[in-house]
Amino acid sequence: MDQLIYINGQWTGASLDKIPVHNPATSQIIGTVPKAGKKETRDAIDAAHSAFTSWSRLTAYERSEYLEKYYHLIIDNVNEIASILTLEMGKPLAEAKGEVRYAASFIKWFAEEGKRVYGRTIPSHVDGKEMLVLKAPVGVVAAITPWNFPAAMITRKMGPALAAGCTIVLKPAKQTPLTAIMLVKLAEQAGIPKGVVNLVTGNAAEIGGEFLSNPKVRKVTFTGSTEIGKELMIQAAQHVKNLSLELGGHAPILILDDADVDKAVKSVIASKFRNGGQTCICGNRVYVQEGIYIQFLEKLINETQQLKVGNGMDEGVDIGPLIDKNGFLKVDEHVHNATRLGAKCWVGGRRIEVQEDAYYYAPTVLSDVTQEMLIMNEETFGPVLPIQKVSTVEEAIAYANLTPYGLAAYVFTESHSLGMKVIHQLDFGIIGWNDGLPSAAQAPFGGMKESGLGREGGIEGLEAFLETKYVSIGL
Ligand code: ADP
């Protein structure tokens, strides 16, 4: 499968060098994409810039119709998109289908919400004046996406951008460009006019550099590591470029004494082991109050032992391979550091060697974990659950907030008043209370502190692609 890039309604780039795309389950090459650089990126930005005038002038209802059509095409092709997704990213096929439906939900929701971009009038303080607030699309958007949600991270940016009247240039992660290309093919099939959606693959720093320095790009929206996010912020300063950043997390899970243990275990498993733990909002560290510690740990170990690791294309697999060797090395380092410093490993704690270049890791539960261990201070991005015992709710909250990250946090308690107190004290952009899977198209997603700037999804996700224009009219 030699794929091409998409610029101004044309599939192009056949003469460029090729970048191989690997299946992490087998390490086999499953396709190639062109290695585009500055020139192609500039062409894509020019195309988006030319298309902006007509796309932004369509009525919200006309844009909504395109998006509705696009939504139905994604839903009609769930199986095919999901197979591509599993092949290039590794997550189990059932999970990939779930992701594609979730990805489609952003197109659907923003197709509707685009009709509700309201301005307002403001009462004047003097006679003979009218004051209006208008909303306008920001302009050409450049979107940089990661590999862990190859479909949803594309549509979470594309849906609101297109609904707002913006045009877009997409740059998917090098590990997972094929899902993005498939999604762009469907956008083309939906009849979205040329230049409105463009896609480039290739050298990330070169493409990113052009995105940030080209004055025609008015907004850069990025999901990825905090490290690269900071680099983009520095580059953005040059032109005061509008930036949305969804960066790393280090989500705490608080299990309080009065939690419903079965509910907590089920949710923790879903939160941690979904996508093999390679999710920026997945629980990374668990603080369990001492009254429930043993009971919780026993059930958790038991449930974790049931999980099946394997090739995501095989029936019944719960956890696929890690994305690559670097991913594995980080997980391995966290586990070894913890056990060296006194953590007990109850299940997992090792790579499952199927073949040399594929990195499967057994779902792992560590207990007796303490705060100085690496795993309690950094995002692991793998299927490892470290459990630390705490005595009080205050202690759990203090540990939870003891991080430069502020993306997601989880708390399990059956007490309404205690739950309310805890959620007010957690410094995180997303909180799941008795819920391990809080994401939804209609809800704002994003982090505080070093986890990012801005929100995606919900009305905030549309606002991110709009400018505010205030008009004062003398009558
Ligand atoms: P991850 O650790 O999840 O791979 P990265 O932040 O490295 O996270 O990658 C997220 C996205 O950012 C990918 O699309 C990647 O290609 C892109 N990227 C990496 N380096 C740069 C850069 N210097 N400028 C712009 N984009 C980049």
PDB file of C-alpha atoms in Angstrom, residues 56-306:
ATOM      1  CA  SER A  56     -15.969  30.167   5.300  1.00  0.00           C
ATOM      2  CA  ARG A  57     -18.676  31.929   3.292  1.00  0.00           C
ATOM      3  CA  LEU A  58     -20.881  28.858   3.022  1.00  0.00           C
ATOM      4  CA  THR A  59     -23.713  28.896   5.483  1.00  0.00           C
ATOM      5  CA  ALA A  60     -23.260  26.840   8.634  1.00  0.00           C
ATOM      6  CA  TYR A  61     -26.118  24.687   7.311  1.00  0.00           C
ATOM      7  CA  GLU A  62     -24.266  23.948   4.072  1.00  0.00           C
ATOM      8  CA  ARG A  63     -21.094  22.996   5.936  1.00  0.00           C
ATOM      9  CA  SER A  64     -23.181  20.866   8.257  1.00  0.00           C
ATOM     10  CA  GLU A  65     -24.542  18.925   5.294  1.00  0.00           C
ATOM     11  CA  TYR A  66     -21.033  18.060   4.112  1.00  0.00           C
ATOM     12  CA  LEU A  67     -20.111  16.957   7.620  1.00  0.00           C
ATOM     13  CA  GLU A  68     -23.271  14.837   7.991  1.00  0.00           C
ATOM     14  CA  LYS A  69     -22.438  13.087   4.733  1.00  0.00           C
ATOM     15  CA  TYR A  70     -18.868  12.591   5.927  1.00  0.00           C
ATOM     16  CA  TYR A  71     -20.107  11.175   9.233  1.00  0.00           C
ATOM     17  CA  HIS A  72     -22.258   8.578   7.458  1.00  0.00           C
ATOM     18  CA  LEU A  73     -19.351   7.554   5.217  1.00  0.00           C
ATOM     19  CA  ILE A  74     -17.149   6.968   8.265  1.00  0.00           C
ATOM     20  CA  ILE A  75     -19.871   4.896   9.920  1.00  0.00           C
ATOM     21  CA  ASP A  76     -20.415   2.896   6.712  1.00  0.00           C
ATOM     22  CA  ASN A  77     -16.687   2.122   6.635  1.00  0.00           C
ATOM     23  CA  VAL A  78     -16.061   1.401  10.325  1.00  0.00           C
ATOM     24  CA  ASN A  79     -14.728  -2.100   9.675  1.00  0.00           C
ATOM     25  CA  GLU A  80     -12.267  -1.091   6.991  1.00  0.00           C
ATOM     26  CA  ILE A  81     -10.952   1.939   8.886  1.00  0.00           C
ATOM     27  CA  ALA A  82     -10.651  -0.121  12.080  1.00  0.00           C
ATOM     28  CA  SER A  83      -8.629  -2.827  10.299  1.00  0.00           C
ATOM     29  CA  ILE A  84      -6.175  -0.251   8.994  1.00  0.00           C
ATOM     30  CA  LEU A  85      -6.013   1.286  12.454  1.00  0.00           C
ATOM     31  CA  THR A  86      -5.257  -2.020  14.157  1.00  0.00           C
ATOM     32  CA  LEU A  87      -2.662  -2.937  11.545  1.00  0.00           C
ATOM     33  CA  GLU A  88      -0.665   0.250  11.950  1.00  0.00           C
ATOM     34  CA  MET A  89      -1.240   0.976  15.652  1.00  0.00           C
ATOM     35  CA  GLY A  90      -1.811  -2.413  17.262  1.00  0.00           C
ATOM     36  CA  LYS A  91      -4.905  -1.911  19.418  1.00  0.00           C
ATOM     37  CA  PRO A  92      -7.418  -4.795  19.401  1.00  0.00           C
ATOM     38  CA  LEU A  93      -9.847  -4.681  16.487  1.00  0.00           C
ATOM     39  CA  ALA A  94     -12.937  -4.304  18.695  1.00  0.00           C
ATOM     40  CA  GLU A  95     -11.305  -1.344  20.381  1.00  0.00           C
ATOM     41  CA  ALA A  96     -10.326   0.106  17.004  1.00  0.00           C
ATOM     42  CA  LYS A  97     -13.970  -0.100  15.896  1.00  0.00           C
ATOM     43  CA  GLY A  98     -14.915   1.723  19.087  1.00  0.00           C
ATOM     44  CA  GLU A  99     -12.363   4.404  18.313  1.00  0.00           C
ATOM     45  CA  VAL A 100     -13.671   4.882  14.774  1.00  0.00           C
ATOM     46  CA  ARG A 101     -17.233   5.321  16.064  1.00  0.00           C
ATOM     47  CA  TYR A 102     -15.924   7.752  18.654  1.00  0.00           C
ATOM     48  CA  ALA A 103     -13.999   9.554  15.879  1.00  0.00           C
ATOM     49  CA  ALA A 104     -17.193   9.790  13.819  1.00  0.00           C
ATOM     50  CA  SER A 105     -19.057  11.241  16.800  1.00  0.00           C
ATOM     51  CA  PHE A 106     -16.919  14.389  16.605  1.00  0.00           C
ATOM     52  CA  ILE A 107     -17.935  14.944  12.999  1.00  0.00           C
ATOM     53  CA  LYS A 108     -21.601  14.393  13.849  1.00  0.00           C
ATOM     54  CA  TRP A 109     -21.639  16.577  16.960  1.00  0.00           C
ATOM     55  CA  PHE A 110     -19.810  19.490  15.366  1.00  0.00           C
ATOM     56  CA  ALA A 111     -21.961  19.221  12.221  1.00  0.00           C
ATOM     57  CA  GLU A 112     -24.811  20.115  14.548  1.00  0.00           C
ATOM     58  CA  GLU A 113     -23.010  22.549  16.818  1.00  0.00           C
ATOM     59  CA  GLY A 114     -21.644  24.580  13.898  1.00  0.00           C
ATOM     60  CA  LYS A 115     -25.195  25.907  13.484  1.00  0.00           C
ATOM     61  CA  ARG A 116     -25.040  27.398  16.942  1.00  0.00           C
ATOM     62  CA  VAL A 117     -22.136  29.814  16.650  1.00  0.00           C
ATOM     63  CA  TYR A 118     -23.886  32.790  18.208  1.00  0.00           C
ATOM     64  CA  GLY A 119     -22.627  36.320  18.636  1.00  0.00           C
ATOM     65  CA  ARG A 120     -24.272  38.749  21.054  1.00  0.00           C
ATOM     66  CA  THR A 121     -25.331  42.355  21.517  1.00  0.00           C
ATOM     67  CA  ILE A 122     -24.162  44.358  24.510  1.00  0.00           C
ATOM     68  CA  PRO A 123     -26.193  47.183  26.047  1.00  0.00           C
ATOM     69  CA  SER A 124     -24.383  50.449  25.496  1.00  0.00           C
ATOM     70  CA  HIS A 125     -23.445  52.812  28.318  1.00  0.00           C
ATOM     71  CA  VAL A 126     -24.258  55.873  26.168  1.00  0.00           C
ATOM     72  CA  ASP A 127     -27.111  56.809  23.878  1.00  0.00           C
ATOM     73  CA  GLY A 128     -26.557  56.412  20.137  1.00  0.00           C
ATOM     74  CA  LYS A 129     -24.309  53.363  20.153  1.00  0.00           C
ATOM     75  CA  GLU A 130     -24.773  49.711  19.326  1.00  0.00           C
ATOM     76  CA  MET A 131     -22.293  47.132  20.463  1.00  0.00           C
ATOM     77  CA  LEU A 132     -22.021  43.811  18.687  1.00  0.00           C
ATOM     78  CA  VAL A 133     -19.919  40.715  19.225  1.00  0.00           C
ATOM     79  CA  LEU A 134     -19.385  38.617  16.112  1.00  0.00           C
ATOM     80  CA  LYS A 135     -17.724  35.239  15.714  1.00  0.00           C
ATOM     81  CA  ALA A 136     -15.488  34.439  12.741  1.00  0.00           C
ATOM     82  CA  PRO A 137     -13.477  31.339  11.821  1.00  0.00           C
ATOM     83  CA  VAL A 138      -9.792  31.766  12.702  1.00  0.00           C
ATOM     84  CA  GLY A 139      -8.622  30.833   9.190  1.00  0.00           C
ATOM     85  CA  VAL A 140      -6.230  28.133   8.017  1.00  0.00           C
ATOM     86  CA  VAL A 141      -5.636  25.512  10.704  1.00  0.00           C
ATOM     87  CA  ALA A 142      -2.641  23.188  10.911  1.00  0.00           C
ATOM     88  CA  ALA A 143      -3.199  20.026  12.944  1.00  0.00           C
ATOM     89  CA  ILE A 144      -0.492  17.740  14.310  1.00  0.00           C
ATOM     90  CA  THR A 145      -1.729  14.448  15.745  1.00  0.00           C
ATOM     91  CA  PRO A 146      -0.246  11.499  17.670  1.00  0.00           C
ATOM     92  CA  TRP A 147      -0.279   7.759  16.994  1.00  0.00           C
ATOM     93  CA  ASN A 148      -2.282   6.479  19.976  1.00  0.00           C
ATOM     94  CA  PHE A 149      -5.702   7.497  18.595  1.00  0.00           C
ATOM     95  CA  PRO A 150      -5.029   7.632  14.849  1.00  0.00           C
ATOM     96  CA  ALA A 151      -8.674   8.334  13.930  1.00  0.00           C
ATOM     97  CA  ALA A 152     -10.175  10.243  16.846  1.00  0.00           C
ATOM     98  CA  MET A 153      -7.365  12.786  17.165  1.00  0.00           C
ATOM     99  CA  ILE A 154      -7.865  13.697  13.496  1.00  0.00           C
ATOM    100  CA  THR A 155     -11.635  14.170  13.703  1.00  0.00           C
ATOM    101  CA  ARG A 156     -11.571  15.904  17.092  1.00  0.00           C
ATOM    102  CA  LYS A 157      -9.672  18.696  15.334  1.00  0.00           C
ATOM    103  CA  MET A 158     -11.177  18.434  11.868  1.00  0.00           C
ATOM    104  CA  GLY A 159     -14.835  18.348  12.964  1.00  0.00           C
ATOM    105  CA  PRO A 160     -14.895  21.671  14.823  1.00  0.00           C
ATOM    106  CA  ALA A 161     -12.415  23.344  12.450  1.00  0.00           C
ATOM    107  CA  LEU A 162     -14.543  22.598   9.386  1.00  0.00           C
ATOM    108  CA  ALA A 163     -17.806  23.357  11.172  1.00  0.00           C
ATOM    109  CA  ALA A 164     -16.458  26.763  12.230  1.00  0.00           C
ATOM    110  CA  GLY A 165     -15.571  27.576   8.612  1.00  0.00           C
ATOM    111  CA  CYS A 166     -11.833  26.940   8.793  1.00  0.00           C
ATOM    112  CA  THR A 167      -9.790  24.946   6.290  1.00  0.00           C
ATOM    113  CA  ILE A 168      -7.155  22.509   7.474  1.00  0.00           C
ATOM    114  CA  VAL A 169      -3.789  20.887   6.808  1.00  0.00           C
ATOM    115  CA  LEU A 170      -3.324  17.624   8.706  1.00  0.00           C
ATOM    116  CA  LYS A 171      -0.056  16.031   9.733  1.00  0.00           C
ATOM    117  CA  PRO A 172      -0.608  12.609  11.284  1.00  0.00           C
ATOM    118  CA  ALA A 173       2.057  10.805  13.317  1.00  0.00           C
ATOM    119  CA  LYS A 174       4.633   8.874  11.299  1.00  0.00           C
ATOM    120  CA  GLN A 175       3.587   5.601  12.962  1.00  0.00           C
ATOM    121  CA  THR A 176      -0.077   5.923  11.930  1.00  0.00           C
ATOM    122  CA  PRO A 177      -0.609   7.892   8.713  1.00  0.00           C
ATOM    123  CA  LEU A 178      -2.740   5.246   6.979  1.00  0.00           C
ATOM    124  CA  THR A 179      -5.856   5.724   9.101  1.00  0.00           C
ATOM    125  CA  ALA A 180      -5.611   9.481   8.541  1.00  0.00           C
ATOM    126  CA  ILE A 181      -5.257   8.958   4.788  1.00  0.00           C
ATOM    127  CA  MET A 182      -8.324   6.715   4.761  1.00  0.00           C
ATOM    128  CA  LEU A 183     -10.281   9.386   6.637  1.00  0.00           C
ATOM    129  CA  VAL A 184      -9.205  12.029   4.137  1.00  0.00           C
ATOM    130  CA  LYS A 185     -10.277   9.773   1.245  1.00  0.00           C
ATOM    131  CA  LEU A 186     -13.725   9.630   2.816  1.00  0.00           C
ATOM    132  CA  ALA A 187     -13.775  13.425   3.212  1.00  0.00           C
ATOM    133  CA  GLU A 188     -13.052  13.621  -0.511  1.00  0.00           C
ATOM    134  CA  GLN A 189     -15.845  11.122  -1.181  1.00  0.00           C
ATOM    135  CA  ALA A 190     -18.200  13.267   0.900  1.00  0.00           C
ATOM    136  CA  GLY A 191     -17.601  16.010  -1.650  1.00  0.00           C
ATOM    137  CA  ILE A 192     -15.810  18.403   0.695  1.00  0.00           C
ATOM    138  CA  PRO A 193     -14.364  20.914  -1.810  1.00  0.00           C
ATOM    139  CA  LYS A 194     -10.713  20.832  -2.828  1.00  0.00           C
ATOM    140  CA  GLY A 195      -8.297  22.659  -0.569  1.00  0.00           C
ATOM    141  CA  VAL A 196     -10.602  22.497   2.466  1.00  0.00           C
ATOM    142  CA  VAL A 197      -8.861  19.383   3.792  1.00  0.00           C
ATOM    143  CA  ASN A 198      -5.206  18.653   3.026  1.00  0.00           C
ATOM    144  CA  LEU A 199      -2.807  16.079   4.400  1.00  0.00           C
ATOM    145  CA  VAL A 200       0.976  15.895   4.469  1.00  0.00           C
ATOM    146  CA  THR A 201       3.267  13.204   5.841  1.00  0.00           C
ATOM    147  CA  GLY A 202       7.026  13.373   6.289  1.00  0.00           C
ATOM    148  CA  ASN A 203       9.643  15.120   8.338  1.00  0.00           C
ATOM    149  CA  ALA A 204       7.833  16.297  11.486  1.00  0.00           C
ATOM    150  CA  ALA A 205      10.211  19.107  12.407  1.00  0.00           C
ATOM    151  CA  GLU A 206      10.240  20.473   8.849  1.00  0.00           C
ATOM    152  CA  ILE A 207       6.469  20.307   8.442  1.00  0.00           C
ATOM    153  CA  GLY A 208       5.914  21.657  11.954  1.00  0.00           C
ATOM    154  CA  GLY A 209       8.425  24.427  11.316  1.00  0.00           C
ATOM    155  CA  GLU A 210       6.497  25.540   8.239  1.00  0.00           C
ATOM    156  CA  PHE A 211       3.175  25.373  10.119  1.00  0.00           C
ATOM    157  CA  LEU A 212       4.492  27.641  12.849  1.00  0.00           C
ATOM    158  CA  SER A 213       6.346  30.114  10.651  1.00  0.00           C
ATOM    159  CA  ASN A 214       3.929  30.487   7.722  1.00  0.00           C
ATOM    160  CA  PRO A 215       1.779  33.587   8.269  1.00  0.00           C
ATOM    161  CA  LYS A 216      -1.103  32.018   6.333  1.00  0.00           C
ATOM    162  CA  VAL A 217      -1.577  29.483   9.134  1.00  0.00           C
ATOM    163  CA  ARG A 218      -3.648  31.182  11.817  1.00  0.00           C
ATOM    164  CA  LYS A 219      -4.004  28.329  14.249  1.00  0.00           C
ATOM    165  CA  VAL A 220      -1.944  25.287  15.177  1.00  0.00           C
ATOM    166  CA  THR A 221      -3.649  22.521  17.100  1.00  0.00           C
ATOM    167  CA  PHE A 222      -1.399  19.832  18.523  1.00  0.00           C
ATOM    168  CA  THR A 223      -1.814  16.622  20.472  1.00  0.00           C
ATOM    169  CA  GLY A 224       1.374  14.942  21.614  1.00  0.00           C
ATOM    170  CA  SER A 225       4.131  15.076  24.179  1.00  0.00           C
ATOM    171  CA  THR A 226       4.706  17.970  26.571  1.00  0.00           C
ATOM    172  CA  GLU A 227       8.281  18.130  25.293  1.00  0.00           C
ATOM    173  CA  ILE A 228       7.269  18.839  21.673  1.00  0.00           C
ATOM    174  CA  GLY A 229       4.382  21.039  22.845  1.00  0.00           C
ATOM    175  CA  LYS A 230       6.861  23.306  24.614  1.00  0.00           C
ATOM    176  CA  GLU A 231       8.996  23.459  21.484  1.00  0.00           C
ATOM    177  CA  LEU A 232       5.965  24.479  19.430  1.00  0.00           C
ATOM    178  CA  MET A 233       5.116  27.196  21.962  1.00  0.00           C
ATOM    179  CA  ILE A 234       8.556  28.687  21.527  1.00  0.00           C
ATOM    180  CA  GLN A 235       8.147  28.664  17.748  1.00  0.00           C
ATOM    181  CA  ALA A 236       4.613  30.060  18.012  1.00  0.00           C
ATOM    182  CA  ALA A 237       5.874  33.063  19.967  1.00  0.00           C
ATOM    183  CA  GLN A 238       7.585  34.380  16.831  1.00  0.00           C
ATOM    184  CA  HIS A 239       4.217  35.193  15.196  1.00  0.00           C
ATOM    185  CA  VAL A 240       1.970  35.013  18.266  1.00  0.00           C
ATOM    186  CA  LYS A 241       0.318  32.034  16.588  1.00  0.00           C
ATOM    187  CA  ASN A 242      -2.956  30.830  18.063  1.00  0.00           C
ATOM    188  CA  LEU A 243      -2.176  27.497  19.684  1.00  0.00           C
ATOM    189  CA  SER A 244      -4.138  24.646  21.239  1.00  0.00           C
ATOM    190  CA  LEU A 245      -2.067  22.012  22.996  1.00  0.00           C
ATOM    191  CA  GLU A 246      -3.226  18.687  24.353  1.00  0.00           C
ATOM    192  CA  LEU A 247      -0.124  17.269  26.015  1.00  0.00           C
ATOM    193  CA  GLY A 248       1.017  14.560  28.378  1.00  0.00           C
ATOM    194  CA  GLY A 249      -0.766  13.470  31.521  1.00  0.00           C
ATOM    195  CA  HIS A 250       0.012  11.501  34.653  1.00  0.00           C
ATOM    196  CA  ALA A 251      -3.455  10.641  35.861  1.00  0.00           C
ATOM    197  CA  PRO A 252      -3.977   9.691  39.507  1.00  0.00           C
ATOM    198  CA  ILE A 253      -6.751   7.326  40.562  1.00  0.00           C
ATOM    199  CA  LEU A 254      -8.037   7.773  44.120  1.00  0.00           C
ATOM    200  CA  ILE A 255      -9.825   4.793  45.639  1.00  0.00           C
ATOM    201  CA  LEU A 256     -11.401   5.955  48.892  1.00  0.00           C
ATOM    202  CA  ASP A 257     -12.520   3.727  51.763  1.00  0.00           C
ATOM    203  CA  ASP A 258     -16.206   3.840  50.852  1.00  0.00           C
ATOM    204  CA  ALA A 259     -15.719   3.040  47.140  1.00  0.00           C
ATOM    205  CA  ASP A 260     -17.738   0.288  45.497  1.00  0.00           C
ATOM    206  CA  VAL A 261     -14.859  -2.149  44.952  1.00  0.00           C
ATOM    207  CA  ASP A 262     -16.319  -3.983  41.967  1.00  0.00           C
ATOM    208  CA  LYS A 263     -17.161  -0.742  40.186  1.00  0.00           C
ATOM    209  CA  ALA A 264     -13.708   0.678  40.979  1.00  0.00           C
ATOM    210  CA  VAL A 265     -11.840  -2.399  39.760  1.00  0.00           C
ATOM    211  CA  LYS A 266     -13.839  -2.547  36.538  1.00  0.00           C
ATOM    212  CA  SER A 267     -13.258   1.144  35.844  1.00  0.00           C
ATOM    213  CA  VAL A 268      -9.576   1.043  36.730  1.00  0.00           C
ATOM    214  CA  ILE A 269      -9.061  -1.891  34.347  1.00  0.00           C
ATOM    215  CA  ALA A 270     -10.887   0.011  31.597  1.00  0.00           C
ATOM    216  CA  SER A 271      -8.991   3.208  32.254  1.00  0.00           C
ATOM    217  CA  LYS A 272      -5.541   1.652  32.504  1.00  0.00           C
ATOM    218  CA  PHE A 273      -5.549  -1.227  30.067  1.00  0.00           C
ATOM    219  CA  ARG A 274      -7.523   0.330  27.231  1.00  0.00           C
ATOM    220  CA  ASN A 275      -5.108   0.832  24.359  1.00  0.00           C
ATOM    221  CA  GLY A 276      -2.518  -1.065  26.410  1.00  0.00           C
ATOM    222  CA  GLY A 277      -2.165   1.935  28.704  1.00  0.00           C
ATOM    223  CA  GLN A 278      -1.087   4.135  25.803  1.00  0.00           C
ATOM    224  CA  THR A 279      -3.663   6.842  26.425  1.00  0.00           C
ATOM    225  CA  CYS A 280      -2.880  10.290  27.779  1.00  0.00           C
ATOM    226  CA  ILE A 281      -5.837  10.228  30.179  1.00  0.00           C
ATOM    227  CA  CYS A 282      -5.417   6.659  31.364  1.00  0.00           C
ATOM    228  CA  GLY A 283      -4.809   6.153  35.054  1.00  0.00           C
ATOM    229  CA  ASN A 284      -1.083   6.087  35.649  1.00  0.00           C
ATOM    230  CA  ARG A 285      -0.895   5.774  39.459  1.00  0.00           C
ATOM    231  CA  VAL A 286      -3.363   4.519  42.008  1.00  0.00           C
ATOM    232  CA  TYR A 287      -3.741   5.741  45.593  1.00  0.00           C
ATOM    233  CA  VAL A 288      -5.853   3.413  47.704  1.00  0.00           C
ATOM    234  CA  GLN A 289      -7.041   4.194  51.205  1.00  0.00           C
ATOM    235  CA  GLU A 290      -5.945   1.572  53.733  1.00  0.00           C
ATOM    236  CA  GLY A 291      -9.441   0.398  54.703  1.00  0.00           C
ATOM    237  CA  ILE A 292     -10.095  -0.952  51.229  1.00  0.00           C
ATOM    238  CA  TYR A 293      -6.518  -1.656  50.108  1.00  0.00           C
ATOM    239  CA  ILE A 294      -6.361  -5.460  50.435  1.00  0.00           C
ATOM    240  CA  GLN A 295      -9.824  -6.039  49.022  1.00  0.00           C
ATOM    241  CA  PHE A 296      -9.162  -3.771  46.045  1.00  0.00           C
ATOM    242  CA  LEU A 297      -5.724  -5.246  45.350  1.00  0.00           C
ATOM    243  CA  GLU A 298      -6.956  -8.847  45.387  1.00  0.00           C
ATOM    244  CA  LYS A 299      -9.796  -8.184  42.966  1.00  0.00           C
ATOM    245  CA  LEU A 300      -7.596  -6.086  40.730  1.00  0.00           C
ATOM    246  CA  ILE A 301      -4.933  -8.799  40.487  1.00  0.00           C
ATOM    247  CA  ASN A 302      -7.591 -11.379  39.742  1.00  0.00           C
ATOM    248  CA  GLU A 303      -9.146  -9.291  36.940  1.00  0.00           C
ATOM    249  CA  THR A 304      -5.769  -8.357  35.473  1.00  0.00           C
ATOM    250  CA  GLN A 305      -4.817 -12.037  35.212  1.00  0.00           C
ATOM    251  CA  GLN A 306      -7.785 -12.594  32.899  1.00  0.00           C
TER     252      GLN A 306
END
